[in-house]
CSV table of C-alpha atoms and ligand atoms in Angstrom, one decimal:
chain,number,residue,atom,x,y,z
A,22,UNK,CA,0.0,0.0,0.0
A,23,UNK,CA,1.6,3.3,-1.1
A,24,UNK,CA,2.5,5.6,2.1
A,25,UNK,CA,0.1,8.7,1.1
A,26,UNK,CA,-3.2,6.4,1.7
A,27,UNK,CA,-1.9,5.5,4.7
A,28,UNK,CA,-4.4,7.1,7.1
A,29,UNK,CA,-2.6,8.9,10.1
A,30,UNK,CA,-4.5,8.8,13.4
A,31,UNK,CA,-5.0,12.0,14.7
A,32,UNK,CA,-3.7,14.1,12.0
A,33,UNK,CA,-4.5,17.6,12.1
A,34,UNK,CA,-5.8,20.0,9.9
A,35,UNK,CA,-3.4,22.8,8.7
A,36,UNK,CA,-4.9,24.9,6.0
A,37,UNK,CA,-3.3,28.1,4.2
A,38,UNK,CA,-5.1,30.2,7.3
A,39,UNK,CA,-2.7,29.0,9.8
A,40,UNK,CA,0.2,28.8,7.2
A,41,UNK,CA,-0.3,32.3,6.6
A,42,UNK,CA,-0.7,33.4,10.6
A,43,UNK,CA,2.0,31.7,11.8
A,44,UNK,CA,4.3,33.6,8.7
A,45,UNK,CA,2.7,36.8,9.4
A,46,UNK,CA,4.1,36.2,13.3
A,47,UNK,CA,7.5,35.4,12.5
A,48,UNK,CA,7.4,38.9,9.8
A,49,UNK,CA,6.3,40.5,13.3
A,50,UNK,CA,9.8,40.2,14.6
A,51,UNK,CA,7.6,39.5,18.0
A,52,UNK,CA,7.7,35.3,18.4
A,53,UNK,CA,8.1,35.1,22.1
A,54,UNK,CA,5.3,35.4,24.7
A,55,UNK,CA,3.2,38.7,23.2
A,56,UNK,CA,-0.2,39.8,22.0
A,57,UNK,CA,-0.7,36.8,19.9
A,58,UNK,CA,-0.8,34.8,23.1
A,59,UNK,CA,-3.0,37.5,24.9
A,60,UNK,CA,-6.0,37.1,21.9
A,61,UNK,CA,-5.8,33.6,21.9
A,62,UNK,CA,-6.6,33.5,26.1
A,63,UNK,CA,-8.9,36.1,25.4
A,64,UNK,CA,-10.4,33.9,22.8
A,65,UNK,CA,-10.2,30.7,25.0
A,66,UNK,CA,-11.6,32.6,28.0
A,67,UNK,CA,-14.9,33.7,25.7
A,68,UNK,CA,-15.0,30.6,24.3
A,69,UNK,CA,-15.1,28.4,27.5
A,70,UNK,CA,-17.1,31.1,29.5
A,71,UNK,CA,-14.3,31.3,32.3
A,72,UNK,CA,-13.3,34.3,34.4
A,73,UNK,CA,-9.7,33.7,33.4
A,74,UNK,CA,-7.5,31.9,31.0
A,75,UNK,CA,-3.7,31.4,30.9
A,76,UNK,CA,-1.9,29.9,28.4
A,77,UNK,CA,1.2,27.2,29.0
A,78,UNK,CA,3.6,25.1,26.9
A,79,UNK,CA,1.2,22.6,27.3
A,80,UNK,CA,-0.9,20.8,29.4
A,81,UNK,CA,0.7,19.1,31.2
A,82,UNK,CA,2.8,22.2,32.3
A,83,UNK,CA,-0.9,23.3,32.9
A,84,UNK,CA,-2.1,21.1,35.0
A,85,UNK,CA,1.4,20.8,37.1
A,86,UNK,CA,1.1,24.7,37.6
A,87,UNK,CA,-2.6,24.4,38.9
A,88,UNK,CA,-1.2,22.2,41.6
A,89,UNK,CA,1.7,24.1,43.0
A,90,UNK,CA,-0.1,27.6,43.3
A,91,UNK,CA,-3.0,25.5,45.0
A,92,UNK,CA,-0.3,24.5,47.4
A,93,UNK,CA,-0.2,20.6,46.9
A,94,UNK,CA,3.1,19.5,47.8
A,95,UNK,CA,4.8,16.3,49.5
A,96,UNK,CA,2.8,14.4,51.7
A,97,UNK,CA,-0.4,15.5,50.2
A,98,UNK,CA,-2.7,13.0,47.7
A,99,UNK,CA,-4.2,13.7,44.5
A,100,UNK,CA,-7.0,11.3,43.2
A,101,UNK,CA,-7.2,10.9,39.4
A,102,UNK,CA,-8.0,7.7,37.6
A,103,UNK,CA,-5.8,4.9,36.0
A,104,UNK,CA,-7.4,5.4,32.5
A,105,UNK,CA,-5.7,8.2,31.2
A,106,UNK,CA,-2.4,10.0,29.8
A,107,UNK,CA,1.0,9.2,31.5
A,108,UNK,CA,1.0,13.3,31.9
A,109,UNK,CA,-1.9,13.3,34.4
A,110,UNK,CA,-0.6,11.1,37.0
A,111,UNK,CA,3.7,12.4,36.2
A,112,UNK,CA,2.1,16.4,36.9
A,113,UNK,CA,0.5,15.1,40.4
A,114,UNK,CA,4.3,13.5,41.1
A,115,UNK,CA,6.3,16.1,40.0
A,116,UNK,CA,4.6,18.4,42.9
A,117,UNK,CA,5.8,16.0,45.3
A,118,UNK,CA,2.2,14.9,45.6
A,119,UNK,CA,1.2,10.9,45.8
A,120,UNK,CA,-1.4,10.1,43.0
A,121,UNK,CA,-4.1,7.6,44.1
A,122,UNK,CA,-6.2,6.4,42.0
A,123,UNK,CA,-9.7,5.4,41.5
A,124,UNK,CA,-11.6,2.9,39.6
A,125,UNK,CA,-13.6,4.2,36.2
A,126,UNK,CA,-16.8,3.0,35.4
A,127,UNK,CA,-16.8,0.5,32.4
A,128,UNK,CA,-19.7,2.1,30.2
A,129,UNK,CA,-18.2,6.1,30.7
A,130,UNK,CA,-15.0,5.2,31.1
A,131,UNK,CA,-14.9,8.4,33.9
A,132,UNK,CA,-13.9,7.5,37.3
A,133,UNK,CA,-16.3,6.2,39.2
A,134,UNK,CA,-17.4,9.2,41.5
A,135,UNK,CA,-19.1,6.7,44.1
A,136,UNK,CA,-16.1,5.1,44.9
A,137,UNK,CA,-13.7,8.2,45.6
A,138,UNK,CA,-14.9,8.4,48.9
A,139,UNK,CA,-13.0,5.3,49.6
A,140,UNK,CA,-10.1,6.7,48.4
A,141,UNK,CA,-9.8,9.8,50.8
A,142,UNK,CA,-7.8,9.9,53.5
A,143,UNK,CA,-6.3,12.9,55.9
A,144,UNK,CA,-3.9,13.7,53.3
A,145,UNK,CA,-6.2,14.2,50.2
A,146,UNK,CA,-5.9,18.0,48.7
A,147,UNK,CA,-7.4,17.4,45.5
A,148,UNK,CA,-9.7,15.8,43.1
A,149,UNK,CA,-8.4,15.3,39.1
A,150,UNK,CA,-10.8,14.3,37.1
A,151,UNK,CA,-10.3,13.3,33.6
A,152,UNK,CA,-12.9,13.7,31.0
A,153,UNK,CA,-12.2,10.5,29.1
A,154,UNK,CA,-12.6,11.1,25.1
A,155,UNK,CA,-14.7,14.0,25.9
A,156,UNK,CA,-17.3,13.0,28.0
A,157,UNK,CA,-17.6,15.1,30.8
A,158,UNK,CA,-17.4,13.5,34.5
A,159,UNK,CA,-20.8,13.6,36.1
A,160,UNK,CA,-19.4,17.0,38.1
A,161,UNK,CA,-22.4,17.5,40.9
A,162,UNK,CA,-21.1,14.3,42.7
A,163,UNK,CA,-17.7,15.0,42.4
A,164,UNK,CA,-18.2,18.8,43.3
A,165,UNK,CA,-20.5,17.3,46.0
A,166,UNK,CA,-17.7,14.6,47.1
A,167,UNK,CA,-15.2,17.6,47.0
A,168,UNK,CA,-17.5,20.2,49.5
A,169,UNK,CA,-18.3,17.0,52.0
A,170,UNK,CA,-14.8,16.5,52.7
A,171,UNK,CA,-13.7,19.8,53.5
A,172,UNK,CA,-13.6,21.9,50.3
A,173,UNK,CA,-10.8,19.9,48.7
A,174,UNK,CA,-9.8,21.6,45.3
A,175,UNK,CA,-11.3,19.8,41.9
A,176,UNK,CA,-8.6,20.4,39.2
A,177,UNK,CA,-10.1,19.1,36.0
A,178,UNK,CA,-8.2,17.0,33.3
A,179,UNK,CA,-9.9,18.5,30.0
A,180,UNK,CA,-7.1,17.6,27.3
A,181,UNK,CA,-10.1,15.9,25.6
A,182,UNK,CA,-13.2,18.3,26.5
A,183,UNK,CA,-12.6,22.0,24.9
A,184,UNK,CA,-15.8,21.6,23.4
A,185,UNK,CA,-17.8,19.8,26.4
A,186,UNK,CA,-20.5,20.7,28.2
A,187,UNK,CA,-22.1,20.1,31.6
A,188,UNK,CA,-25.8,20.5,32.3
A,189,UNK,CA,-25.3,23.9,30.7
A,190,UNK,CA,-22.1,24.8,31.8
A,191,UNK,CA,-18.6,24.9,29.6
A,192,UNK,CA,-16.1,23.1,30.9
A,193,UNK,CA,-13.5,25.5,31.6
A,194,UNK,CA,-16.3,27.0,34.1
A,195,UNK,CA,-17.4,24.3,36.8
A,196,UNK,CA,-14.2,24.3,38.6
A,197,UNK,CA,-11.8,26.2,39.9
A,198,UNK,CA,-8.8,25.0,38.0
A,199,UNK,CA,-9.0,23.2,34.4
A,200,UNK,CA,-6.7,22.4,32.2
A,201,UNK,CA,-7.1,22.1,28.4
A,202,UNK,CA,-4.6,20.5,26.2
A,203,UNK,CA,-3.7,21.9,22.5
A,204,UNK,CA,-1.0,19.2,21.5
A,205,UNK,CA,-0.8,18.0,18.1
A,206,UNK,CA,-3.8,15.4,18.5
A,207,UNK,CA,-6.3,17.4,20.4
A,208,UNK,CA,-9.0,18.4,18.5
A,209,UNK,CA,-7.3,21.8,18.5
A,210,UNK,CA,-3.9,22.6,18.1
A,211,UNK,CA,-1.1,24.8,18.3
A,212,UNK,CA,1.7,21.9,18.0
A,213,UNK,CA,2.1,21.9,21.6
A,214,UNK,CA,0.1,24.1,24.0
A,215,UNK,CA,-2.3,24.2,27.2
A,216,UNK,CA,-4.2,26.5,28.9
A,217,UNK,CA,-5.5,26.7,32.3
A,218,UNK,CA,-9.1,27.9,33.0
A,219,UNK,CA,-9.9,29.5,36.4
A,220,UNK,CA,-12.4,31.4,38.9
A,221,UNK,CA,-9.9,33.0,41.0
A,222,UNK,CA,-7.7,36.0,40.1
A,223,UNK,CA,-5.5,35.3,42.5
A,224,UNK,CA,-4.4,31.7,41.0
A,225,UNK,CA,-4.7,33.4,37.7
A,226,UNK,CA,-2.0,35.7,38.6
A,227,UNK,CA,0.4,33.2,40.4
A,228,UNK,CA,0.0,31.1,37.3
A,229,UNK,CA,1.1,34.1,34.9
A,230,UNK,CA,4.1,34.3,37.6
A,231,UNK,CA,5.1,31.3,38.2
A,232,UNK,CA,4.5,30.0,34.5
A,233,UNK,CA,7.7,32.3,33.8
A,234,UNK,CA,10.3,32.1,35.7
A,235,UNK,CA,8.7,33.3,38.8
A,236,UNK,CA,9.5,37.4,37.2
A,237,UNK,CA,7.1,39.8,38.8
A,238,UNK,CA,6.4,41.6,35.5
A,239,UNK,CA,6.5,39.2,32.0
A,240,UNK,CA,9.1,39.8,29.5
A,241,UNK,CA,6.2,41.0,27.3
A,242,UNK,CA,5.8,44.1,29.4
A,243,UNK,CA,9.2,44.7,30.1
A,244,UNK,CA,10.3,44.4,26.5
A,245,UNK,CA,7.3,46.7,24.9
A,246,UNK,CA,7.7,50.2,24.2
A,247,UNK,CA,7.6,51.6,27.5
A,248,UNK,CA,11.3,50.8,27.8
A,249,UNK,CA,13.2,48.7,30.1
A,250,UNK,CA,11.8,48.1,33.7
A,251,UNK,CA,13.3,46.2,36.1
A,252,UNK,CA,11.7,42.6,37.0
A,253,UNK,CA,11.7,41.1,40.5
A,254,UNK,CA,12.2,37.1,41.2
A,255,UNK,CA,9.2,36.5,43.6
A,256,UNK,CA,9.2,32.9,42.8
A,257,UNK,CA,11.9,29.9,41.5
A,258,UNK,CA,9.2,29.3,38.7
A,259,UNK,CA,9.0,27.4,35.2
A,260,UNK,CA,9.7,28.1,31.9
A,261,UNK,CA,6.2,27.1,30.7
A,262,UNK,CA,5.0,30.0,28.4
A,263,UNK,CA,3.3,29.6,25.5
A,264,UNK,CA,4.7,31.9,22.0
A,265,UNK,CA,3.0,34.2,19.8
A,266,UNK,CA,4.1,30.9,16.5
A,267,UNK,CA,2.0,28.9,18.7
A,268,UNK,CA,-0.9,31.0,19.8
A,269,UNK,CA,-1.5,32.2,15.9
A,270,UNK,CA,-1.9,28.9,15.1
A,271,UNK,CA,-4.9,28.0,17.6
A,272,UNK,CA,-6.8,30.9,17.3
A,273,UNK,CA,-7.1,30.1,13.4
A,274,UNK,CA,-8.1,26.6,14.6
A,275,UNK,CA,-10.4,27.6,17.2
A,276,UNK,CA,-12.4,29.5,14.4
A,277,UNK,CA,-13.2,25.6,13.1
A,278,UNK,CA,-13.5,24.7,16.4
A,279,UNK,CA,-18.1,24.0,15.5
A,280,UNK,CA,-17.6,23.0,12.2
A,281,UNK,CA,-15.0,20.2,13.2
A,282,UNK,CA,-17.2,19.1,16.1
A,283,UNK,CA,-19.7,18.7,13.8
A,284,UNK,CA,-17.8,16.4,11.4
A,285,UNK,CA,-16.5,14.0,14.0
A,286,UNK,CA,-20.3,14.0,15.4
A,287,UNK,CA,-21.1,12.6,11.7
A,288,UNK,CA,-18.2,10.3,11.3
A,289,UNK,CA,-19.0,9.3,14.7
A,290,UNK,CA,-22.7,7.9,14.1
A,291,UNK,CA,-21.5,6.4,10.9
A,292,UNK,CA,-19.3,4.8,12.9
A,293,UNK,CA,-22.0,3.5,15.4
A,294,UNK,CA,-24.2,2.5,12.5
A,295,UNK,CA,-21.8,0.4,10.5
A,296,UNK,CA,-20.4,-1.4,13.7
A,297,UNK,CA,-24.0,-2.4,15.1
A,298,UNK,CA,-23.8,-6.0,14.4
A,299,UNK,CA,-20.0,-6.6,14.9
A,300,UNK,CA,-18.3,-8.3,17.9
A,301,UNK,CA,-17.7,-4.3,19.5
A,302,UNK,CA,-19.2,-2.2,21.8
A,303,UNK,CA,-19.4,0.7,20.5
A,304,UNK,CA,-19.1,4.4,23.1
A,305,UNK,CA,-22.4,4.7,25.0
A,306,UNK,CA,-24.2,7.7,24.0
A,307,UNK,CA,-24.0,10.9,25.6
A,308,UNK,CA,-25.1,11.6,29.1
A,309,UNK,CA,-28.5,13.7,28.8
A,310,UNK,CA,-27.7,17.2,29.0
A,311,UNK,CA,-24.4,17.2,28.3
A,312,UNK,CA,-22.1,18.1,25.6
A,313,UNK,CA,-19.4,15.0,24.2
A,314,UNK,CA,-16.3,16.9,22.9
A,315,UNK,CA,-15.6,13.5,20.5
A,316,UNK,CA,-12.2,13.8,20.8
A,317,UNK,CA,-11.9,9.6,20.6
A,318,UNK,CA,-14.0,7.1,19.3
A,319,UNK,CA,-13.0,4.0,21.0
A,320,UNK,CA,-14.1,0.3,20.9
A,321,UNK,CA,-14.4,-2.4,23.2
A,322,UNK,CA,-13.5,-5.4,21.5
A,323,UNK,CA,-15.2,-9.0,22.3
A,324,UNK,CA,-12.1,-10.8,22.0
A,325,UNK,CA,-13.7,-14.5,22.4
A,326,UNK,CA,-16.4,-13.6,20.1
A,327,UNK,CA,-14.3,-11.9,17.6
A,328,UNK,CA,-11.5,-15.0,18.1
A,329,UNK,CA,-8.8,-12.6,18.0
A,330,UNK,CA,-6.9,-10.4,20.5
A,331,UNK,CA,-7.1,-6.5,20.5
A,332,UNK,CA,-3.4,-6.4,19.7
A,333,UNK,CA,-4.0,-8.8,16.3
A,334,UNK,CA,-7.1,-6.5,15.4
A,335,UNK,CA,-4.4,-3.3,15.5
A,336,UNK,CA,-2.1,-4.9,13.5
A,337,UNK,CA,-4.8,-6.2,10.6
A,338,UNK,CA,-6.0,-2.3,10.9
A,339,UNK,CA,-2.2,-1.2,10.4
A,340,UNK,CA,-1.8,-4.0,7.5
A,341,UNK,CA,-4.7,-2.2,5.9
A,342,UNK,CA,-3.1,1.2,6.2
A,343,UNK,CA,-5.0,2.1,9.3
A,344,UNK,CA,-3.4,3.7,12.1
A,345,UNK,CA,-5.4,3.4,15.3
A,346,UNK,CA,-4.9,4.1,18.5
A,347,UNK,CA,-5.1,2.8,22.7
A,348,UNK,CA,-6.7,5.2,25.2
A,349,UNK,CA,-5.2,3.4,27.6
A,350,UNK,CA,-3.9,0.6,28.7
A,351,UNK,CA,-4.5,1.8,32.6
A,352,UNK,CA,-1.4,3.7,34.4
A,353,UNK,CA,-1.5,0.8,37.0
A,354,UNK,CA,-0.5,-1.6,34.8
A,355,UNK,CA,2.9,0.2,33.8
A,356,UNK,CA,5.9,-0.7,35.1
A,357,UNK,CA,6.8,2.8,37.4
A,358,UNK,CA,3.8,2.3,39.3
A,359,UNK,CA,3.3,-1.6,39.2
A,360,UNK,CA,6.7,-1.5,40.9
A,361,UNK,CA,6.2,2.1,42.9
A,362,UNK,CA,3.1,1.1,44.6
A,363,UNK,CA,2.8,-3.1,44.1
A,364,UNK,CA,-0.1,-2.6,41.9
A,365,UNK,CA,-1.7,-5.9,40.4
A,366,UNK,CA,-4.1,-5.6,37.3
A,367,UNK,CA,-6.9,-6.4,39.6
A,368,UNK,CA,-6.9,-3.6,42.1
A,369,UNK,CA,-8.7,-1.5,39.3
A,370,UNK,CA,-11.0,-4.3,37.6
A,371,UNK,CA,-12.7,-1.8,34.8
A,372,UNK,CA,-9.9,-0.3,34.2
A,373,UNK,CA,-8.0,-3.2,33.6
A,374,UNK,CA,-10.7,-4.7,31.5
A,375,UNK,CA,-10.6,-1.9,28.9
A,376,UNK,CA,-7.1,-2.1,29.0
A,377,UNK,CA,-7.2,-5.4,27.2
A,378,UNK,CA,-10.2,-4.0,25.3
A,379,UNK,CA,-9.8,-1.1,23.6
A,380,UNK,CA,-8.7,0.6,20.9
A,381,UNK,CA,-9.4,4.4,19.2
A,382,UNK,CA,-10.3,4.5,15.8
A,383,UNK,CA,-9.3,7.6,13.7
A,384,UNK,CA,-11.9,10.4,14.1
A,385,UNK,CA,-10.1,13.9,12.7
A,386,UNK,CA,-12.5,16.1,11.1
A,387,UNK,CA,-9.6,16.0,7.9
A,388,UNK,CA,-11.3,12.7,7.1
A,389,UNK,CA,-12.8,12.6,3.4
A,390,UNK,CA,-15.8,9.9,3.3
A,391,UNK,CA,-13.8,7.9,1.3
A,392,UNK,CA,-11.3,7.5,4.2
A,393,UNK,CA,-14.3,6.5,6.7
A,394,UNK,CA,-15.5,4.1,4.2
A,395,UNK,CA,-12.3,2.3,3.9
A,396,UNK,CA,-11.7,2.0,7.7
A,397,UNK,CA,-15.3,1.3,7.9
A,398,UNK,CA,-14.7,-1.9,5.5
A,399,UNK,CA,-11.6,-2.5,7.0
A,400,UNK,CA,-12.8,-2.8,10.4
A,401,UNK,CA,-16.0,-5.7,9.1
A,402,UNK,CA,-13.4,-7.5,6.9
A,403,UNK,CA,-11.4,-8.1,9.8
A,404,UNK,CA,-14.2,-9.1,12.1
A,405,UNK,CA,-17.0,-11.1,10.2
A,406,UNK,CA,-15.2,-14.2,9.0
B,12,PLP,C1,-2.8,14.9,25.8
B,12,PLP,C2,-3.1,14.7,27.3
B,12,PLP,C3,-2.5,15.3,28.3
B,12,PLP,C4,-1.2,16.1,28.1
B,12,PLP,O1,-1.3,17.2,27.2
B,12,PLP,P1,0.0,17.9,26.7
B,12,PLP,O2,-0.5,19.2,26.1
B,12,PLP,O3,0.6,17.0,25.6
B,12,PLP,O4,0.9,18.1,27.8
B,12,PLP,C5,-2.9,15.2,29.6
B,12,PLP,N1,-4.0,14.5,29.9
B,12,PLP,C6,-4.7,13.8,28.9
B,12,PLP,C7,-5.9,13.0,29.3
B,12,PLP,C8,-4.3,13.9,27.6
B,12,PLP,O5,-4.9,13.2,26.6
């Protein structure tokens, strides 16, 4: 099969727009941390109704920063769940901060909000949910769980979720700290990026400060036209800004932002139609009254019935010039934390199930019908034999 039909998973779509923005920044001379980056928060902050928005090197950075200005540090313990990115769990250690997780719920995939109140203890300072392929977490128990125990903070994991919504509320606007990712998958991008979405001014600010070196003033300011001024370190912070290349870049792509929803929404129920019969469970519909981002569109394979492994099933898709995907095989089951904290795969049964399970078929609005119709065929050759 010739390389150019090969069909990339999560490729991206880069037209002339964003060709021509990110030029017309580097004509600017201005490629740092500038007014590009302040329209795209600005843009962000509209878009996701939130008080105030910051943007990072990623998300990662992102959610890492919420953490430390909220104060979690070693000793405390963040709960998150199993089934996600390596970043979500790495960000809660690299505050010095155990992670502990929690158990998802098979159909949702979300952590299971009636078993976090297992998992508190008298050093819990957070709650990190993820919302898993852009289905939001059901947030009134979790923001309920979270003002029962003593107000603990609810950081939100919302690589997958720019789009989502929650009983009419944006995500970006239910908690007090969320944390979107732009890297080069998301359904957005500005190659790599994040953004943190929050309530409080005060967080907003130490973010801002500490997301630069810890300067009192940001080099935007002190390198503009009013001449030099003098910073102040207030704070050993990170270099995790986000540059004017990268912001022109996502505020072209957030103006697609409906019409790409809207093509993964379609690809998505042609998807579900074509895959009725097959040996698959296909994603449970949306939660009434909410909003599914459709960032993934993952399937559950029935091994026994299908009479192969999830693994073999990737590799006929691959053979066929398919390039899938595995959202996840659960953090608990890798080696740092198998042999961190003695995990076995049985300590988080769902999680471990769809670990064996699943697999993410490509869903990028660049799709052409043609391309859905060939991994549509692909996917009920392999399986009805
Ligand atoms: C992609 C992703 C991240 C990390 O995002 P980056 O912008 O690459 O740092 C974190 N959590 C989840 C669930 C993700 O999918």
């Amino acid at each position: 099969m010739a390389n150019d039909s090969y069909i990339v998973f999560g490729s991206p779509i880069i037209g002339e727009e964003e060709i021509f923005a990110v030029t017309e920044t580097l004509r600017t001379a201005w490629i740092g941390t500038g007014p590009r980056v302040a329209e795209f928060e600005e843009a962000i902050r509209l878009y996701s109704r939130a008080r105030n928005a910051m943007a990072l090197g990623s998300c990662t950075a992102a959610l890492h920063l919420s953490m430390v200005v909220s104060g979690v540090e070693r000793g405390d313990e963040v709960i998150t769940t199993p089934l996600t990115f390596a970043a979500t769990a790495a960000a809660i250690i690299h505050t010095g901060a155990t992670p502990v997780f929690v158990d998802v719920e098979r159909d949702s995939m979300n952590i299971d909000p009636d078993l976090i109140e297992f998992a508190i203890t008298r050093d819990t300072r957070a709650l990190l949910p993820v919302h898993f392929a852009g289905r939001p977490c059901n947030m009134d128990k979790i923001g309920e769980i979270a003002r029962n125990h003593g107000d603990l903070l609810v950081i939100e994991d919302a690589a997958h979720a720019l789009e989502s919504e929650y009983k009419g509320r944006k995500v970006g606007s239910i908690s007090p700290l969320t944390c979107f990712s732009f890297y080069a998958t998301k359904n957005i991008t500005t190659a790599e990026g994040g953004m943190v979405c929050t309530d409080r001014a005060d967080l907003a600010e130490m973010i801002k400060i500490y997301g630069l070196h810890g300067l009192s003033a940001d080099a935007w300011s002190r390198f503009s036209d009013k001449g030099y001024q003098h910073y102040e370190v207030v704070f050993p912070g990170f270099k995790y800004n986000m540059t004017d290349i990268q912001a022109s870049l996502g505020l072209c792509q957030l103006s697609q932002i409906e019409i790409w929803m809207r093509r993964r929404e379609e690809i998505w129920e042609r998807y579900n139609d074509a895959f009725r019969d097959l040996p698959v469970v296909v994603p449970k519909d949306p939660e009434p009254d909410t909003v599914h981002s459709r960032h993934l569109y993952t399937l559950l394979l029935d091994v026994d019935e299908a009479g192969l492994s999830r693994d073999d099933f990737l590799a006929a898709l691959n053979q066929r010039g398919i390039g899938t995907g595995v959202h996840y095989r659960s953090l608990h089951l890798h080696k740092y934390y198998r042999e961190r904290f003695g995990y076995k795969p049985q300590d988080f049964p769902n999680a471990n199930w769809i670990s064996e399970r699943t697999l993410s078929l490509p869903l990028s609005a660049k799709l052409t019908d043609e391309e859905v119709d060939r991994i549509i065929g692909a996917v009920t050759e392999i399986l009805i034999r």
